[in-house]
Amino acid sequence: MSESPESPTPTEPAPFPPVPAPDLEARHQAVARLDGLAIPAGSLGVLADLGLWLTSLQGRCPPRPPARARVVVVAADHGIAAAGVSAYAADVTALQVAATLEQSAPVAVTATVAGASVRVIDAGLDRDAVLPGQDRYRVRRGSGRIDREDALSDTEVAEGIRIGRALADEEVDSGADLLVPASLGVGATTAASTLVAAVTGAEPVAVVGRGSGIGDDAWMRKAAAIRDALRRAKPHVRDPRALLRTIGGADLAVLTGFLVQAALRRTPVLLDGLVVGAAGLLADDLAPGAHQWWLAAQQSPEPAMTLVLQHLQLVPVLDLQIRQGDGTGAVAVLPLVQAAARLLGETASAESSGIVPVRAVTG
């Protein structure tokens, strides 16, 4: 009897190309330009740092103020919501999506002030497609309950990352010069907190925040859910794709791919929100150096987000204490980035204005 053929070995995903480094020469030029402005040394503070950051990413001095900033909100439901980890019922995600489309959600309201546009993607709502023409962006309907089962299959992880990369390409190809990834989804911060704990080695109680505004009872349920999910994830802590499968979700897979591709396309990203931050940890593991293309917009009160920023060595621009994951904090910071670019490009020089310190005049 002939031997039965062996089962084919699953194909390993192709590695991502190397992430390009920001332009240090352009940054050096910006430092020299800053030193020559008609202002006291160091007087622009963080605004100067923002201008230098943007210069190095655009590779030009002075930098262009971002004129076509794009917020991409990725929506998905999470099975872990059934564990009572949120202040809201699972079906509220669809209502949040509707509010964003109607421009009454915080990110949409703030975007009108900052001059940004908002796009909403249904990556995994637990219902029939609610956004016409978006079937190509849907990974699946809902995600598995991560304390008991995998969130996704390997195929769905790969598809989510592919969709995220395609979304970033679409935005950059259509002219976006700064990207704000964001999320909507009841239960999403539980999955995100679990991912942060898995990557950083933190204990469950160290990553559990108030998320949707939960009370003490829900906080305890959330901690227990994260503990149980972490046990399932323990064998996979060194494998970002396996973590997405085990304890992630459709939105997290899409955001991971989005963040990777934004870096590969040399496009600045404002990072804000715990779900986006957790995806950032995985994206930087998959494509080392991707974090160089991101700016942490603001300090979130979520303890897991503090761990994300420490792990990625990112310092938030402001301490707004915004817990919204829909990109509101990032959009609030966008005018500062635009102002920083204009300050570096349009402030008079000491030489042209004659505004110089006394010691420079007297020698």
Tab-separated table of C-alpha atoms in Angstrom:
chain	number	residue	atom	x	y	z
A	1	MET	CA	0.000	0.000	0.000
A	2	SER	CA	1.385	3.354	-0.965
A	3	GLU	CA	1.940	5.904	1.760
A	4	SER	CA	-0.592	8.692	1.991
A	5	PRO	CA	0.814	12.064	1.003
A	6	GLU	CA	1.776	14.382	3.833
A	7	SER	CA	-0.422	17.348	4.529
A	8	PRO	CA	0.977	20.510	2.968
A	9	THR	CA	2.856	22.801	5.309
A	10	PRO	CA	1.099	26.158	5.752
A	11	THR	CA	2.826	28.899	3.814
A	12	GLU	CA	4.636	31.401	6.020
A	13	PRO	CA	3.538	35.002	5.367
A	14	ALA	CA	6.105	36.954	3.387
A	15	PRO	CA	8.030	39.422	5.552
A	16	PHE	CA	7.337	43.097	5.108
A	17	PRO	CA	9.922	45.237	3.296
A	18	PRO	CA	12.252	47.234	5.545
A	19	VAL	CA	10.624	50.365	6.945
A	20	PRO	CA	12.324	53.499	5.573
A	21	ALA	CA	13.957	55.750	8.121
A	22	PRO	CA	12.933	59.406	8.487
A	23	ASP	CA	15.179	61.928	6.715
A	24	LEU	CA	17.826	63.031	9.215
A	25	GLU	CA	19.414	65.468	6.782
A	26	ALA	CA	16.128	67.339	6.422
A	27	ARG	CA	15.846	67.383	10.197
A	28	HIS	CA	19.364	68.875	10.502
A	29	GLN	CA	18.335	71.584	8.036
A	30	ALA	CA	15.233	72.297	10.107
A	31	VAL	CA	17.289	72.561	13.297
A	32	ALA	CA	19.558	75.097	11.596
A	33	ARG	CA	16.562	77.015	10.296
A	34	LEU	CA	14.986	77.017	13.753
A	35	ASP	CA	18.200	78.346	15.277
A	36	GLY	CA	18.102	81.232	12.812
A	37	LEU	CA	14.571	82.404	13.515
A	38	ALA	CA	13.856	85.748	15.138
A	39	ILE	CA	12.807	84.198	18.433
A	40	PRO	CA	14.515	83.434	21.741
A	41	ALA	CA	16.342	80.108	21.705
A	42	GLY	CA	14.013	77.255	22.699
A	43	SER	CA	10.973	79.517	22.953
A	44	LEU	CA	8.722	77.412	20.688
A	45	GLY	CA	9.006	74.375	22.956
A	46	VAL	CA	7.001	71.381	21.780
A	47	LEU	CA	5.843	73.247	18.668
A	48	ALA	CA	9.448	73.244	17.497
A	49	ASP	CA	9.650	69.493	18.124
A	50	LEU	CA	6.517	68.965	16.042
A	51	GLY	CA	7.992	70.934	13.190
A	52	LEU	CA	11.190	68.894	13.294
A	53	TRP	CA	9.192	65.653	13.386
A	54	LEU	CA	7.166	66.626	10.345
A	55	THR	CA	10.267	67.804	8.483
A	56	SER	CA	12.043	64.480	8.927
A	57	LEU	CA	9.005	62.526	7.749
A	58	GLN	CA	8.307	64.716	4.724
A	59	GLY	CA	11.991	64.923	3.839
A	60	ARG	CA	11.780	68.646	3.135
A	61	CYS	CA	12.592	71.839	4.995
A	62	PRO	CA	10.475	73.711	5.759
A	63	PRO	CA	7.687	71.141	5.972
A	64	ARG	CA	4.273	71.530	4.376
A	65	PRO	CA	1.385	71.928	6.817
A	66	PRO	CA	-0.805	68.809	6.484
A	67	ALA	CA	-3.684	69.870	4.266
A	68	ARG	CA	-5.405	66.536	3.607
A	69	ALA	CA	-5.512	64.758	6.930
A	70	ARG	CA	-7.703	61.662	6.895
A	71	VAL	CA	-9.303	59.858	9.828
A	72	VAL	CA	-10.015	56.183	9.132
A	73	VAL	CA	-12.338	54.713	11.758
A	74	VAL	CA	-12.361	50.907	11.778
A	75	ALA	CA	-15.489	49.414	13.362
A	76	ALA	CA	-15.969	45.839	14.602
A	77	ASP	CA	-17.794	43.898	17.270
A	78	HIS	CA	-16.094	41.652	19.830
A	79	GLY	CA	-17.507	38.456	21.288
A	80	ILE	CA	-15.991	39.302	24.664
A	81	ALA	CA	-18.706	41.950	25.079
A	82	ALA	CA	-20.972	39.073	26.141
A	83	ALA	CA	-18.878	38.806	29.340
A	84	GLY	CA	-20.244	42.136	30.591
A	85	VAL	CA	-16.963	44.025	30.203
A	86	SER	CA	-18.500	47.205	28.795
A	87	ALA	CA	-20.946	49.841	29.945
A	88	TYR	CA	-22.784	49.388	26.649
A	89	ALA	CA	-24.640	46.545	24.968
A	90	ALA	CA	-22.943	44.890	22.010
A	91	ASP	CA	-25.341	46.353	19.456
A	92	VAL	CA	-24.278	49.910	20.325
A	93	THR	CA	-21.308	49.690	17.941
A	94	ALA	CA	-23.636	50.059	14.961
A	95	LEU	CA	-25.215	53.123	16.589
A	96	GLN	CA	-21.753	54.629	17.098
A	97	VAL	CA	-21.033	54.060	13.427
A	98	ALA	CA	-24.280	55.806	12.497
A	99	ALA	CA	-23.462	58.784	14.731
A	100	THR	CA	-20.034	59.111	13.109
A	101	LEU	CA	-21.548	59.039	9.634
A	102	GLU	CA	-24.089	61.664	10.727
A	103	GLN	CA	-21.180	63.835	11.991
A	104	SER	CA	-22.536	63.901	15.533
A	105	ALA	CA	-19.867	61.656	17.109
A	106	PRO	CA	-16.919	63.398	18.839
A	107	VAL	CA	-14.365	62.597	16.150
A	108	ALA	CA	-16.607	63.895	13.377
A	109	VAL	CA	-17.361	67.104	15.265
A	110	THR	CA	-13.689	67.697	16.042
A	111	ALA	CA	-12.636	66.887	12.488
A	112	THR	CA	-14.681	69.781	11.123
A	113	VAL	CA	-12.679	72.130	13.339
A	114	ALA	CA	-9.323	70.655	12.301
A	115	GLY	CA	-10.152	70.448	8.598
A	116	ALA	CA	-9.827	66.654	8.474
A	117	SER	CA	-12.122	64.225	6.685
A	118	VAL	CA	-13.488	61.046	8.254
A	119	ARG	CA	-13.995	57.632	6.702
A	120	VAL	CA	-15.712	54.734	8.485
A	121	ILE	CA	-14.899	51.101	7.675
A	122	ASP	CA	-16.997	48.107	8.731
A	123	ALA	CA	-14.349	45.456	9.357
A	124	GLY	CA	-16.457	43.162	11.507
A	125	LEU	CA	-19.803	44.387	12.818
A	126	ASP	CA	-21.913	41.495	14.080
A	127	ARG	CA	-24.720	42.089	11.606
A	128	ASP	CA	-25.306	42.300	7.906
A	129	ALA	CA	-23.212	44.943	6.206
A	130	VAL	CA	-24.500	48.383	7.209
A	131	LEU	CA	-22.200	50.433	4.986
A	132	PRO	CA	-23.012	50.014	1.267
A	133	GLY	CA	-20.195	48.860	-0.974
A	134	GLN	CA	-17.898	47.829	1.874
A	135	ASP	CA	-18.010	44.053	1.555
A	136	ARG	CA	-14.378	44.068	0.431
A	137	TYR	CA	-13.328	45.522	3.797
A	138	ARG	CA	-15.176	43.048	6.030
A	139	VAL	CA	-12.995	40.412	7.656
A	140	ARG	CA	-15.881	38.552	9.259
A	141	ARG	CA	-19.100	39.101	11.169
A	142	GLY	CA	-18.034	39.808	14.751
A	143	SER	CA	-15.019	38.252	16.479
A	144	GLY	CA	-14.751	35.247	18.777
A	145	ARG	CA	-15.011	35.542	22.545
A	146	ILE	CA	-11.327	35.628	23.405
A	147	ASP	CA	-11.562	34.223	26.925
A	148	ARG	CA	-12.976	30.989	25.446
A	149	GLU	CA	-12.096	30.832	21.754
A	150	ASP	CA	-9.941	32.419	19.109
A	151	ALA	CA	-10.984	35.823	17.834
A	152	LEU	CA	-10.111	35.003	14.226
A	153	SER	CA	-8.753	32.256	11.998
A	154	ASP	CA	-5.281	32.446	10.474
A	155	THR	CA	-6.884	33.220	7.133
A	156	GLU	CA	-8.905	36.053	8.658
A	157	VAL	CA	-5.801	37.532	10.283
A	158	ALA	CA	-4.034	37.567	6.926
A	159	GLU	CA	-7.092	39.072	5.273
A	160	GLY	CA	-7.417	41.754	7.959
A	161	ILE	CA	-3.789	42.799	7.571
A	162	ARG	CA	-4.183	42.838	3.775
A	163	ILE	CA	-7.295	45.009	4.040
A	164	GLY	CA	-5.525	47.428	6.371
A	165	ARG	CA	-2.600	47.778	3.987
A	166	ALA	CA	-4.972	48.321	1.073
A	167	LEU	CA	-6.823	51.021	3.026
A	168	ALA	CA	-3.595	52.886	3.745
A	169	ASP	CA	-2.639	52.654	0.067
A	170	GLU	CA	-6.039	54.006	-0.969
A	171	GLU	CA	-5.709	56.988	1.337
A	172	VAL	CA	-2.139	57.845	0.373
A	173	ASP	CA	-2.845	57.362	-3.332
A	174	SER	CA	-5.832	59.721	-3.046
A	175	GLY	CA	-3.628	62.449	-1.578
A	176	ALA	CA	-3.813	62.035	2.206
A	177	ASP	CA	-0.721	63.626	3.765
A	178	LEU	CA	-1.406	62.595	7.381
A	179	LEU	CA	-3.392	59.631	8.685
A	180	VAL	CA	-5.376	59.134	11.893
A	181	PRO	CA	-6.357	55.491	12.438
A	182	ALA	CA	-9.202	55.050	14.909
A	183	SER	CA	-11.650	52.433	16.164
A	184	LEU	CA	-15.229	51.806	17.234
A	185	GLY	CA	-16.354	48.621	18.930
A	186	VAL	CA	-17.970	47.528	22.183
A	187	GLY	CA	-15.491	45.259	23.979
A	188	ALA	CA	-12.552	46.416	21.862
A	189	THR	CA	-10.525	47.785	24.784
A	190	THR	CA	-10.688	44.386	26.486
A	191	ALA	CA	-9.053	42.728	23.480
A	192	ALA	CA	-6.592	45.598	23.175
A	193	SER	CA	-5.654	45.460	26.864
A	194	THR	CA	-5.078	41.716	26.575
A	195	LEU	CA	-2.774	42.230	23.606
A	196	VAL	CA	-0.824	44.905	25.489
A	197	ALA	CA	-0.399	42.580	28.474
A	198	ALA	CA	0.745	39.744	26.218
A	199	VAL	CA	3.340	41.864	24.408
A	200	THR	CA	4.682	43.767	27.431
A	201	GLY	CA	4.421	40.988	30.018
A	202	ALA	CA	2.161	43.045	32.277
A	203	GLU	CA	-0.273	41.467	34.717
A	204	PRO	CA	-4.007	41.703	33.914
A	205	VAL	CA	-4.723	44.173	36.738
A	206	ALA	CA	-2.024	46.474	35.351
A	207	VAL	CA	-3.814	46.948	32.024
A	208	VAL	CA	-7.472	47.100	33.019
A	209	GLY	CA	-8.928	50.568	32.583
A	210	ARG	CA	-12.398	52.036	32.711
A	211	GLY	CA	-12.787	51.829	28.944
A	212	SER	CA	-16.392	52.723	28.171
A	213	GLY	CA	-16.896	54.139	31.671
A	214	ILE	CA	-17.408	50.872	33.553
A	215	GLY	CA	-18.039	50.581	37.287
A	216	ASP	CA	-16.249	48.339	39.754
A	217	ASP	CA	-18.264	45.189	38.999
A	218	ALA	CA	-17.638	45.431	35.265
A	219	TRP	CA	-13.986	46.245	35.990
A	220	MET	CA	-13.668	42.935	37.843
A	221	ARG	CA	-15.363	41.061	34.999
A	222	LYS	CA	-13.008	42.730	32.548
A	223	ALA	CA	-9.956	41.762	34.619
A	224	ALA	CA	-11.141	38.149	34.753
A	225	ALA	CA	-11.756	38.092	31.004
A	226	ILE	CA	-8.282	39.457	30.308
A	227	ARG	CA	-6.752	36.917	32.715
A	228	ASP	CA	-8.478	34.007	30.972
A	229	ALA	CA	-7.643	35.321	27.506
A	230	LEU	CA	-3.990	35.766	28.491
A	231	ARG	CA	-3.794	32.118	29.501
A	232	ARG	CA	-4.889	31.173	26.005
A	233	ALA	CA	-2.388	33.586	24.444
A	234	LYS	CA	0.617	32.570	26.533
A	235	PRO	CA	2.166	30.238	23.899
A	236	HIS	CA	2.001	32.986	21.255
A	237	VAL	CA	3.485	36.077	22.910
A	238	ARG	CA	6.341	36.229	20.369
A	239	ASP	CA	4.091	35.876	17.324
A	240	PRO	CA	2.044	38.994	16.414
A	241	ARG	CA	-0.131	37.168	13.890
A	242	ALA	CA	-0.919	34.380	16.346
A	243	LEU	CA	-1.833	36.977	18.956
A	244	LEU	CA	-4.236	38.622	16.537
A	245	ARG	CA	-5.807	35.241	15.885
A	246	THR	CA	-6.037	34.241	19.531
A	247	ILE	CA	-6.931	37.443	21.378
A	248	GLY	CA	-7.309	40.142	18.734
A	249	GLY	CA	-10.191	40.941	16.438
A	250	ALA	CA	-11.084	42.073	12.947
A	251	ASP	CA	-10.496	45.743	13.744
A	252	LEU	CA	-7.128	45.078	15.365
A	253	ALA	CA	-5.911	43.068	12.358
A	254	VAL	CA	-6.982	45.799	9.946
A	255	LEU	CA	-5.405	48.546	12.059
A	256	THR	CA	-2.166	46.566	12.304
A	257	GLY	CA	-1.917	46.324	8.533
A	258	PHE	CA	-2.877	49.980	8.175
A	259	LEU	CA	-0.106	51.149	10.509
A	260	VAL	CA	2.504	48.989	8.805
A	261	GLN	CA	1.609	50.272	5.362
A	262	ALA	CA	1.452	53.912	6.434
A	263	ALA	CA	5.078	53.609	7.558
A	264	LEU	CA	6.089	51.808	4.378
A	265	ARG	CA	4.437	54.621	2.394
A	266	ARG	CA	6.323	57.277	4.403
A	267	THR	CA	3.131	58.861	5.701
A	268	PRO	CA	2.870	60.552	9.122
A	269	VAL	CA	0.391	59.028	11.569
A	270	LEU	CA	-1.166	60.562	14.670
A	271	LEU	CA	-1.532	57.721	17.171
A	272	ASP	CA	-4.370	57.902	19.686
A	273	GLY	CA	-6.619	55.433	21.486
A	274	LEU	CA	-5.899	52.110	23.172
A	275	VAL	CA	-7.115	49.893	20.324
A	276	VAL	CA	-4.919	51.725	17.833
A	277	GLY	CA	-2.048	51.620	20.339
A	278	ALA	CA	-2.331	47.848	20.737
A	279	ALA	CA	-2.320	47.459	16.958
A	280	GLY	CA	0.764	49.662	16.942
A	281	LEU	CA	2.640	47.248	19.193
A	282	LEU	CA	1.971	44.419	16.754
A	283	ALA	CA	2.689	46.547	13.682
A	284	ASP	CA	6.077	47.577	15.044
A	285	ASP	CA	6.883	43.933	15.770
A	286	LEU	CA	5.937	42.919	12.236
A	287	ALA	CA	7.724	45.875	10.635
A	288	PRO	CA	10.449	47.069	13.016
A	289	GLY	CA	10.881	50.822	12.955
A	290	ALA	CA	7.317	51.585	11.911
A	291	HIS	CA	6.852	53.610	15.113
A	292	GLN	CA	9.251	56.249	13.759
A	293	TRP	CA	6.415	57.404	11.506
A	294	TRP	CA	3.941	57.861	14.343
A	295	LEU	CA	3.331	60.719	16.753
A	296	ALA	CA	1.549	60.033	20.040
A	297	ALA	CA	-1.150	62.680	20.122
A	298	GLN	CA	-2.206	62.697	23.755
A	299	GLN	CA	-1.991	60.873	27.051
A	300	SER	CA	-4.889	58.511	27.613
A	301	PRO	CA	-6.050	57.606	31.141
A	302	GLU	CA	-6.083	53.938	30.085
A	303	PRO	CA	-3.178	52.241	31.933
A	304	ALA	CA	-2.544	49.918	29.000
A	305	MET	CA	-1.957	52.911	26.733
A	306	THR	CA	0.783	54.149	29.038
A	307	LEU	CA	2.486	50.778	28.573
A	308	VAL	CA	2.098	51.081	24.803
A	309	LEU	CA	3.802	54.467	24.723
A	310	GLN	CA	6.611	53.280	26.961
A	311	HIS	CA	7.159	50.176	24.822
A	312	LEU	CA	7.207	52.207	21.584
A	313	GLN	CA	9.233	55.027	23.187
A	314	LEU	CA	6.685	57.644	22.160
A	315	VAL	CA	6.013	60.798	24.178
A	316	PRO	CA	2.487	62.226	23.897
A	317	VAL	CA	2.152	65.811	22.713
A	318	LEU	CA	-0.571	66.725	25.219
A	319	ASP	CA	-2.118	65.300	28.356
A	320	LEU	CA	-5.760	65.584	27.369
A	321	GLN	CA	-6.907	62.486	29.277
A	322	ILE	CA	-9.286	61.655	26.413
A	323	ARG	CA	-10.439	58.051	26.568
A	324	GLN	CA	-12.354	58.046	23.283
A	325	GLY	CA	-10.889	55.563	20.836
A	326	ASP	CA	-12.465	57.145	17.767
A	327	GLY	CA	-9.542	59.479	17.039
A	328	THR	CA	-10.901	62.553	18.830
A	329	GLY	CA	-7.664	63.167	20.725
A	330	ALA	CA	-5.528	62.914	17.605
A	331	VAL	CA	-7.750	65.279	15.643
A	332	ALA	CA	-7.599	67.765	18.527
A	333	VAL	CA	-3.800	67.793	18.186
A	334	LEU	CA	-3.813	68.158	14.388
A	335	PRO	CA	-4.025	72.003	14.397
A	336	LEU	CA	-0.871	72.092	16.519
A	337	VAL	CA	0.984	70.052	13.890
A	338	GLN	CA	-0.282	72.386	11.180
A	339	ALA	CA	0.749	75.436	13.207
A	340	ALA	CA	4.194	73.950	13.881
A	341	ALA	CA	4.827	73.504	10.156
A	342	ARG	CA	3.799	77.081	9.415
A	343	LEU	CA	5.900	78.462	12.247
A	344	LEU	CA	9.002	76.767	10.899
A	345	GLY	CA	8.289	77.900	7.358
A	346	GLU	CA	6.922	81.422	7.836
A	347	THR	CA	8.504	82.908	10.976
A	348	ALA	CA	10.944	85.694	10.135
A	349	SER	CA	14.640	85.006	10.433
A	350	ALA	CA	16.878	86.948	12.782
A	351	GLU	CA	18.983	88.061	9.831
A	352	SER	CA	16.089	89.480	7.780
A	353	SER	CA	14.307	91.139	10.706
A	354	GLY	CA	17.237	92.376	12.748
A	355	ILE	CA	15.679	90.797	15.825
A	356	VAL	CA	18.748	89.410	17.534
A	357	PRO	CA	19.917	89.072	21.160
A	358	VAL	CA	22.086	91.870	22.518
A	359	ARG	CA	25.085	89.564	22.857
A	360	ALA	CA	24.842	88.785	19.152
A	361	VAL	CA	24.996	92.519	18.360
A	362	THR	CA	27.765	93.489	20.796
A	363	GLY	CA	29.791	90.323	20.502
